[in-house]
Coordinates of C-alpha atoms in Angstrom, one line a residue:
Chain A
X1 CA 33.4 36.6 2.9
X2 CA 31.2 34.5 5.4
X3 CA 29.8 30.9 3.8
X4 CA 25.8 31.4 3.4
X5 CA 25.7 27.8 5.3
X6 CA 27.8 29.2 8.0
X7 CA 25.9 32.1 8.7
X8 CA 22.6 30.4 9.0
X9 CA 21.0 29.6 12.1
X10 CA 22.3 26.2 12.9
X11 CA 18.4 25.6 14.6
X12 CA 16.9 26.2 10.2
X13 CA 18.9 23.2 9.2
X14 CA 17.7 20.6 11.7
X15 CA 15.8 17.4 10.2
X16 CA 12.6 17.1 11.5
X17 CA 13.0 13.3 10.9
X18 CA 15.8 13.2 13.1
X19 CA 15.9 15.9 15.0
X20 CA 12.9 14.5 17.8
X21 CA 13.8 13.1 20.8
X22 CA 13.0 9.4 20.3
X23 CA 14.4 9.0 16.6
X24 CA 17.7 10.5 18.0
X25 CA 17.5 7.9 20.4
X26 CA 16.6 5.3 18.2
X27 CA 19.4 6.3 16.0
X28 CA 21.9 6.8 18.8
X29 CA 21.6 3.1 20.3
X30 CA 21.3 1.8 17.0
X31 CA 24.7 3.6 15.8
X32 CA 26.3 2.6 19.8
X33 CA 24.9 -1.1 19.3
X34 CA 25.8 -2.0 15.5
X35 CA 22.5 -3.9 15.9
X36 CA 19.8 -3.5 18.4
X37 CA 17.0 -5.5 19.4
X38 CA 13.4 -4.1 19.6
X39 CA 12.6 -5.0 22.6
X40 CA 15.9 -3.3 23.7
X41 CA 15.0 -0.2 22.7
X42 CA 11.3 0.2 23.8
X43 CA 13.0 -0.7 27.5
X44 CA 15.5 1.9 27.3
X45 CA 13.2 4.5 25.6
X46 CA 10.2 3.3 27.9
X47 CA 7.7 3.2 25.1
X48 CA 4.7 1.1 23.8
X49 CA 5.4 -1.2 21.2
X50 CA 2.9 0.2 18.7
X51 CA 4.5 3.9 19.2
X52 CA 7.8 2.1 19.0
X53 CA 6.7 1.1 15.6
X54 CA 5.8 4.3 14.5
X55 CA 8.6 5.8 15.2
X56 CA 10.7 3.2 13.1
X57 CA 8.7 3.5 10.1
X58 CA 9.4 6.8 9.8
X59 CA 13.3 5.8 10.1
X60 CA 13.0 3.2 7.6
X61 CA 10.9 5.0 5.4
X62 CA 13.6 7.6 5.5
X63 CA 16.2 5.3 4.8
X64 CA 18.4 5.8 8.0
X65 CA 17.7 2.4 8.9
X66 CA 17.4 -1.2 8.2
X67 CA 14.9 -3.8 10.2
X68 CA 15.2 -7.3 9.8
X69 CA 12.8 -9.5 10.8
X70 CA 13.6 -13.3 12.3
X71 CA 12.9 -15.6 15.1
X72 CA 15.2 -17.7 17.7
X73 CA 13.8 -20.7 18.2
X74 CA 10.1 -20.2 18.2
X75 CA 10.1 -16.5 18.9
X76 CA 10.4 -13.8 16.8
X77 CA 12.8 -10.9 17.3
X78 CA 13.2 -8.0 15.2
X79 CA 16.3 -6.3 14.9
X80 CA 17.1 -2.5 13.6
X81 CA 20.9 -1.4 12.2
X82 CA 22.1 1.9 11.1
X83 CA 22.1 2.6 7.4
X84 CA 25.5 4.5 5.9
X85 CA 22.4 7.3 5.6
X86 CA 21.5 7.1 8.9
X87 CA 24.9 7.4 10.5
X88 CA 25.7 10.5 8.5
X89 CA 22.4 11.8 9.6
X90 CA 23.2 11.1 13.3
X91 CA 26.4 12.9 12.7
X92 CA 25.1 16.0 11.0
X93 CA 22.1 16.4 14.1
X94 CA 25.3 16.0 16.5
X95 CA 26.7 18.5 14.8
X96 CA 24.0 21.2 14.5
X97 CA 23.0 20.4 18.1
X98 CA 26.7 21.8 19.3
X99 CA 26.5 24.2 17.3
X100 CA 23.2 25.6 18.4
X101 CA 24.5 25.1 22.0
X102 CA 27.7 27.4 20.9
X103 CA 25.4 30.0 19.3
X104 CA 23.2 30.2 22.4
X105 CA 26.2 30.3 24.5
X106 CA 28.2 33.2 22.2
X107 CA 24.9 35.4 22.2
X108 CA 24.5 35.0 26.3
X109 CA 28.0 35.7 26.6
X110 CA 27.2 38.8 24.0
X111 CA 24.4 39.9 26.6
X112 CA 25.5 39.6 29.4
X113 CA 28.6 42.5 28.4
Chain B
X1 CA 9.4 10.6 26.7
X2 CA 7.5 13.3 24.1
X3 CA 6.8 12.5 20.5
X4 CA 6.9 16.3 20.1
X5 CA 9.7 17.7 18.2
X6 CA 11.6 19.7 20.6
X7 CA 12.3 23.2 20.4
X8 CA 16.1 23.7 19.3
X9 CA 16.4 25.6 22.7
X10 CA 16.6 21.6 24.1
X11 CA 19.5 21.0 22.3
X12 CA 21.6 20.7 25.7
X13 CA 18.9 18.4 27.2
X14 CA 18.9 16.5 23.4
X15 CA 23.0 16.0 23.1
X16 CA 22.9 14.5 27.1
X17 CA 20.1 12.3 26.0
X18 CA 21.8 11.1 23.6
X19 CA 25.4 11.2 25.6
X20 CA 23.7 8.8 28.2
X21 CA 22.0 6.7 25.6
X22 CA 25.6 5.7 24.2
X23 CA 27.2 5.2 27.6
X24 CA 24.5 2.8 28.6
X25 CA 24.7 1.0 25.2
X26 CA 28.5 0.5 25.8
X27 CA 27.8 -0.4 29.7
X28 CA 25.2 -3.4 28.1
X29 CA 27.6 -4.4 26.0
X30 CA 30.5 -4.6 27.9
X31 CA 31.6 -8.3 29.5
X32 CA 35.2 -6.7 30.4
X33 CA 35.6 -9.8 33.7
X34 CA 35.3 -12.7 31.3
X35 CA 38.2 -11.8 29.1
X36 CA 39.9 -10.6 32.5
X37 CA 39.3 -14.4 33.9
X38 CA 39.7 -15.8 30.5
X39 CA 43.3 -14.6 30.1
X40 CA 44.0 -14.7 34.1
X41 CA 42.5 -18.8 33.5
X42 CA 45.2 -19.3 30.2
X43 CA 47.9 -17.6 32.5
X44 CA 47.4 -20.2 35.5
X45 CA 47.4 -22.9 32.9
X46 CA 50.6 -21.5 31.0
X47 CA 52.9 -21.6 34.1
X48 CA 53.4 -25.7 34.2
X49 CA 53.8 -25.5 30.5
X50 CA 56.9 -22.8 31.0
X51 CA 58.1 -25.1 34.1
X52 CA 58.2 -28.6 32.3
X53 CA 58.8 -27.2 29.0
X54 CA 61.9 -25.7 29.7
X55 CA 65.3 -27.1 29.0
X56 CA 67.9 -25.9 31.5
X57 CA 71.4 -26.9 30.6
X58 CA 73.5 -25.8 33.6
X59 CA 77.2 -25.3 33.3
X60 CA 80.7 -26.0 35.8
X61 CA 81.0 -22.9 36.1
X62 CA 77.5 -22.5 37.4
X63 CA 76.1 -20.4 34.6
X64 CA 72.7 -22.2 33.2
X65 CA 71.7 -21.7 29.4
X66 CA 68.2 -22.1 29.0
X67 CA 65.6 -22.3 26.7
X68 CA 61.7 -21.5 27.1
X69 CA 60.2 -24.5 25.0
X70 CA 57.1 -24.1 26.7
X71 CA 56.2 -20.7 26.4
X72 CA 56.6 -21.3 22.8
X73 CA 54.6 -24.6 22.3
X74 CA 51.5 -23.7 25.1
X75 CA 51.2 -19.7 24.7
X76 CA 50.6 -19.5 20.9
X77 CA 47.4 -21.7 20.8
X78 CA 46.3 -21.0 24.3
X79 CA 46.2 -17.3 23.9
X80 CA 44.5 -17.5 20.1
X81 CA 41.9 -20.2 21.6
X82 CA 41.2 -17.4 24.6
X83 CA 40.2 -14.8 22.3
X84 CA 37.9 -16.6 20.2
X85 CA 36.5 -17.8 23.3
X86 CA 36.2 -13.8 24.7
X87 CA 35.2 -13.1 21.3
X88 CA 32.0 -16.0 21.3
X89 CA 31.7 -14.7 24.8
X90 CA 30.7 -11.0 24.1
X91 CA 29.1 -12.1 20.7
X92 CA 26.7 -14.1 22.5
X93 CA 25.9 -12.1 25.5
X94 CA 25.3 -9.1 23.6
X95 CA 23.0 -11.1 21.7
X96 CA 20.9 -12.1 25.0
X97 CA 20.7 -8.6 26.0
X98 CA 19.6 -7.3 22.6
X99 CA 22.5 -6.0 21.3
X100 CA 25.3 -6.3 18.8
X101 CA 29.3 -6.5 19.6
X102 CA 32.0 -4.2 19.4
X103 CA 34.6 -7.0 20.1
X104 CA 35.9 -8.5 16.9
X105 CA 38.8 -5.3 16.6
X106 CA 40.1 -6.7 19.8
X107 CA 39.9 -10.2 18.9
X108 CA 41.6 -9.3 15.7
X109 CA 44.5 -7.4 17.7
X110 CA 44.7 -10.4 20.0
X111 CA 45.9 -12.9 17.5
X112 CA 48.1 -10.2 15.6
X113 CA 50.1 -9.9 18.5
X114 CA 50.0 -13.2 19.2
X115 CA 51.4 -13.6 15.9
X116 CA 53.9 -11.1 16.4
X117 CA 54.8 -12.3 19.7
X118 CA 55.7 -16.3 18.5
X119 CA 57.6 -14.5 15.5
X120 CA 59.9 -12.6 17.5
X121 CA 59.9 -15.9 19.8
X122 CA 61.2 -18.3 17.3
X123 CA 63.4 -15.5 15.6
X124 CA 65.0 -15.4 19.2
X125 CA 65.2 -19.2 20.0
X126 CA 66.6 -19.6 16.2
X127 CA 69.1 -16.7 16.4
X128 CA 70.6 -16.7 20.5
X129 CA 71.7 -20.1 20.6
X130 CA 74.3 -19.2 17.8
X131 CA 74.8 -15.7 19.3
X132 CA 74.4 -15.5 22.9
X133 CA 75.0 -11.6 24.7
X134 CA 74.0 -9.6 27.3
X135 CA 71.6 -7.3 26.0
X136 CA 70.8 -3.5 28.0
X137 CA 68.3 -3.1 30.6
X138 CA 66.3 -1.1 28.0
X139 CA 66.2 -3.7 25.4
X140 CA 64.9 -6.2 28.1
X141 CA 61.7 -3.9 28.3
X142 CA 61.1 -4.5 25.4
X143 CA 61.4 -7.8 25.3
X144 CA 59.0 -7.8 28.3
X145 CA 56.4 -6.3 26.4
X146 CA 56.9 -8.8 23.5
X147 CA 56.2 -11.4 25.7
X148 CA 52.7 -13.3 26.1
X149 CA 52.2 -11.2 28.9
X150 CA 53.1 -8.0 27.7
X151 CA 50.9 -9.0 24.7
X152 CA 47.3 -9.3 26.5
X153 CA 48.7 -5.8 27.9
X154 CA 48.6 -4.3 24.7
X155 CA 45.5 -6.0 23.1
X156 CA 43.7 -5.0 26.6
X157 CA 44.3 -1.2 25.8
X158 CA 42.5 -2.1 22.3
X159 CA 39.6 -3.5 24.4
X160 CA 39.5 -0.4 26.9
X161 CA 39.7 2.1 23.7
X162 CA 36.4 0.3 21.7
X163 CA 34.6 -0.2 25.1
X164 CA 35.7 3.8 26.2
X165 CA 36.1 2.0 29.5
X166 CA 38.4 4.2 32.0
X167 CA 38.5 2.1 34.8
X168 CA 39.6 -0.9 32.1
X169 CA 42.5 1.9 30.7
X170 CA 43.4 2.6 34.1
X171 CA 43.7 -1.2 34.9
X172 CA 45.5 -2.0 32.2
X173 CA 48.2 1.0 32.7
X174 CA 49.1 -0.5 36.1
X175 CA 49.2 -4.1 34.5
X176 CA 51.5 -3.3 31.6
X177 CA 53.7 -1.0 34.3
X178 CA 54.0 -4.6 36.4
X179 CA 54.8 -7.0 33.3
X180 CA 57.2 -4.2 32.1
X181 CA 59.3 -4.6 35.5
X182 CA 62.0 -6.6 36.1
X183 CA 60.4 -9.9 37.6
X184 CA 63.0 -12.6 36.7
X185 CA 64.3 -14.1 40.3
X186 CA 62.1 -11.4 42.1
X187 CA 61.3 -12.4 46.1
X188 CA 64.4 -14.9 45.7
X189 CA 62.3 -17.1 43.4
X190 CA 65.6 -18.2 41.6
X191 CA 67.5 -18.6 44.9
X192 CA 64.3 -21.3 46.0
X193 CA 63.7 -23.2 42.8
X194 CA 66.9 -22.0 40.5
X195 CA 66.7 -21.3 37.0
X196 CA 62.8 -22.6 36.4
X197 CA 61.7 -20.3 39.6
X198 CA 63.1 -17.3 38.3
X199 CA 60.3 -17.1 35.4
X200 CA 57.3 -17.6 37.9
X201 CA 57.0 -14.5 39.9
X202 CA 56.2 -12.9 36.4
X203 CA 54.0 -15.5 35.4
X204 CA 52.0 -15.5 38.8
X205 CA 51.9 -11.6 39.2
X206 CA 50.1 -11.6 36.1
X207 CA 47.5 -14.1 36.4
X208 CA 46.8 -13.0 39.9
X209 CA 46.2 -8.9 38.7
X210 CA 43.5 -10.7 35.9
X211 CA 42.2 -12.9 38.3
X212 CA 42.1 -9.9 40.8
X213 CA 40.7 -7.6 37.7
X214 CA 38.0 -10.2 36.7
X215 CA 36.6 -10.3 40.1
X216 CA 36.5 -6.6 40.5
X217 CA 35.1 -6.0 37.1
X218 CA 32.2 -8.4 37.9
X219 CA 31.2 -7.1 41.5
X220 CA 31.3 -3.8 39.5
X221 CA 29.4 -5.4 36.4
X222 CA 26.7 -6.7 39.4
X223 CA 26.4 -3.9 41.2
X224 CA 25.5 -1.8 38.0
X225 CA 22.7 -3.9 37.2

């Protein structure tokens, strides 16, 4: 008998939170760095610091991630780290993305017989 | 980049996105020359402690007993010292650049063997005296790899594994294959300087592949950046 969850699309159980191109990102450098700096990310992901922000309240409000707020010396830095949350989530969107590559793979393979 | 969600047709273009966000995440963190200079820095130093520090007692019949004082008293410290210093190193760098560190596993492994390494050590230099014999080729391996040397070897391949860093596998693969061959009295070094010179072509090969390693890990470091 064929799992219910197995036999779903693997493209219906994709997070909307995560599953976008910058919050993967986000979540990928995050999860890579232990702790990343803002200003680090919105170089590597070439954005604005107000869409920057956006994009990490909707992390934090989710609760895949943590920001902490400080300065060194007399500026402030802002640093983001992975919740336990966040790293599962980042797992199961790694996961469904392979997956959906194998599906579309199996049903070229499937049509091109 | 899009603030779109993207279509789960992307997933390819997604999982390399997120492939290359990771390798240049480890790339920024990595500071692979200093602990290669570091350690190839503590090896130079180590090699007048081993000279002086050894006590050579030579017999008529020209056999010399010896003991490697030096090794014992210098390496320990020096080597534990090293990797809290490669450790701060990385900790702080990583810091500049915006990131956190992925060090402290290695730094960890560093003084285990270093603990392991002056156990075995002083197990020796309590237990050969009273029981000397001529041990197999195979068991001086091994005694190679329990040696200081040896010992940054191993704690390298922990520091290649957290970094994913092939070039730093590769390197230390070759460096471990060197420490693990016979050295002792290599390019007549015992014939020159007897019992004393028969300890340094080990001692020199191996700060001179870190030194060499440090140097090449930096222009590559540089010319990444």
């Amino acid at each position: 008998m064929i799992d219910e969850a197995e036999s779903s699309h693997p493209a219906t159980g994709l997070d909307e939170v995560v599953h976008q191109r910058v919050r993967l990102g986000i979540l990928t450098i995050a999860h890579e760095a232990r702790r990343v700096e803002f200003g680090y990310l919105r170089n590597q992901l070439e954005l604005t610091a107000g869409n920057l922000s956006k994009h990490l309240s909707v992390l934090e409000a989710a609760g895949l991630i943590e920001v902490e707020k400080g300065y060194e010396g007399r500026r402030g830095r802002t640093w983001i780290t992975l919740t336990p949350t966040g790293t599962a989530a980042l797992a199961a969107e790694i996961g469904r993305l392979r997956k959906l590559i194998d599906r579309i793979g199996t049903t070229i393979t499937e049509e091109d017989r | 980049m899009t603030t779109d969600s993207v279509p789960a047709g992307d997933a390819r273009r997604l999982l390399s996105d997120v492939r290359s966000l990771a390798h240049r995440v480890r790339q920024d963190q990595r500071l692979t020359w200093v602990a290669l200079l570091v350690l190839a820095g503590v090896t130079f130093l180590g090699i007048p402690f081993d000279w002086f520090g050894m006590k050579v007692h030579c017999l008529s019949d020209g056999s010399c007993e010896f003991a490697r004082r030096g090794v014992l008293y210098y390496w320990p410290p020096a080597l534990l010292l090293a990797y809290a210093a490669i450790a701060y190193s990385y900790v702080r760098a990583a810091r500049a650049r915006g990131l956190g560190a992925r060090v402290l596993p290695y730094a960890v492994t560093g003084a285990v063997t270093t603990v392991v390494f002056t156990a075995l050590w002083v197990a020796a230099a309590l237990y050969l005296p009273s029981h000397p014999q001529a041990f197999p080729s195979w068991v001086m391996v091994v005694d190679r790899l329990f040696s200081p040397w040896g010992m940054i070897g191993i704690a390298l391949l922990v520091l290649a594994r957290l970094e994913r860093n092939l070039p730093l596998l590769l390197f230390t693969v070759v460096y471990l294959a060197v420490m693990l061959m016979p050295l002792e009295g290599a390019f007549g070094s015992e014939t020159h300087w007897g019992t004393r010179g028969a300890f340094l072509p080990q001692q020199i090969l191996a700060g001179t592949l870190l030194l060499l390693g440090g140097i090449g890990f930096r222009r590559a470091a540089r010319r990444q950046r």
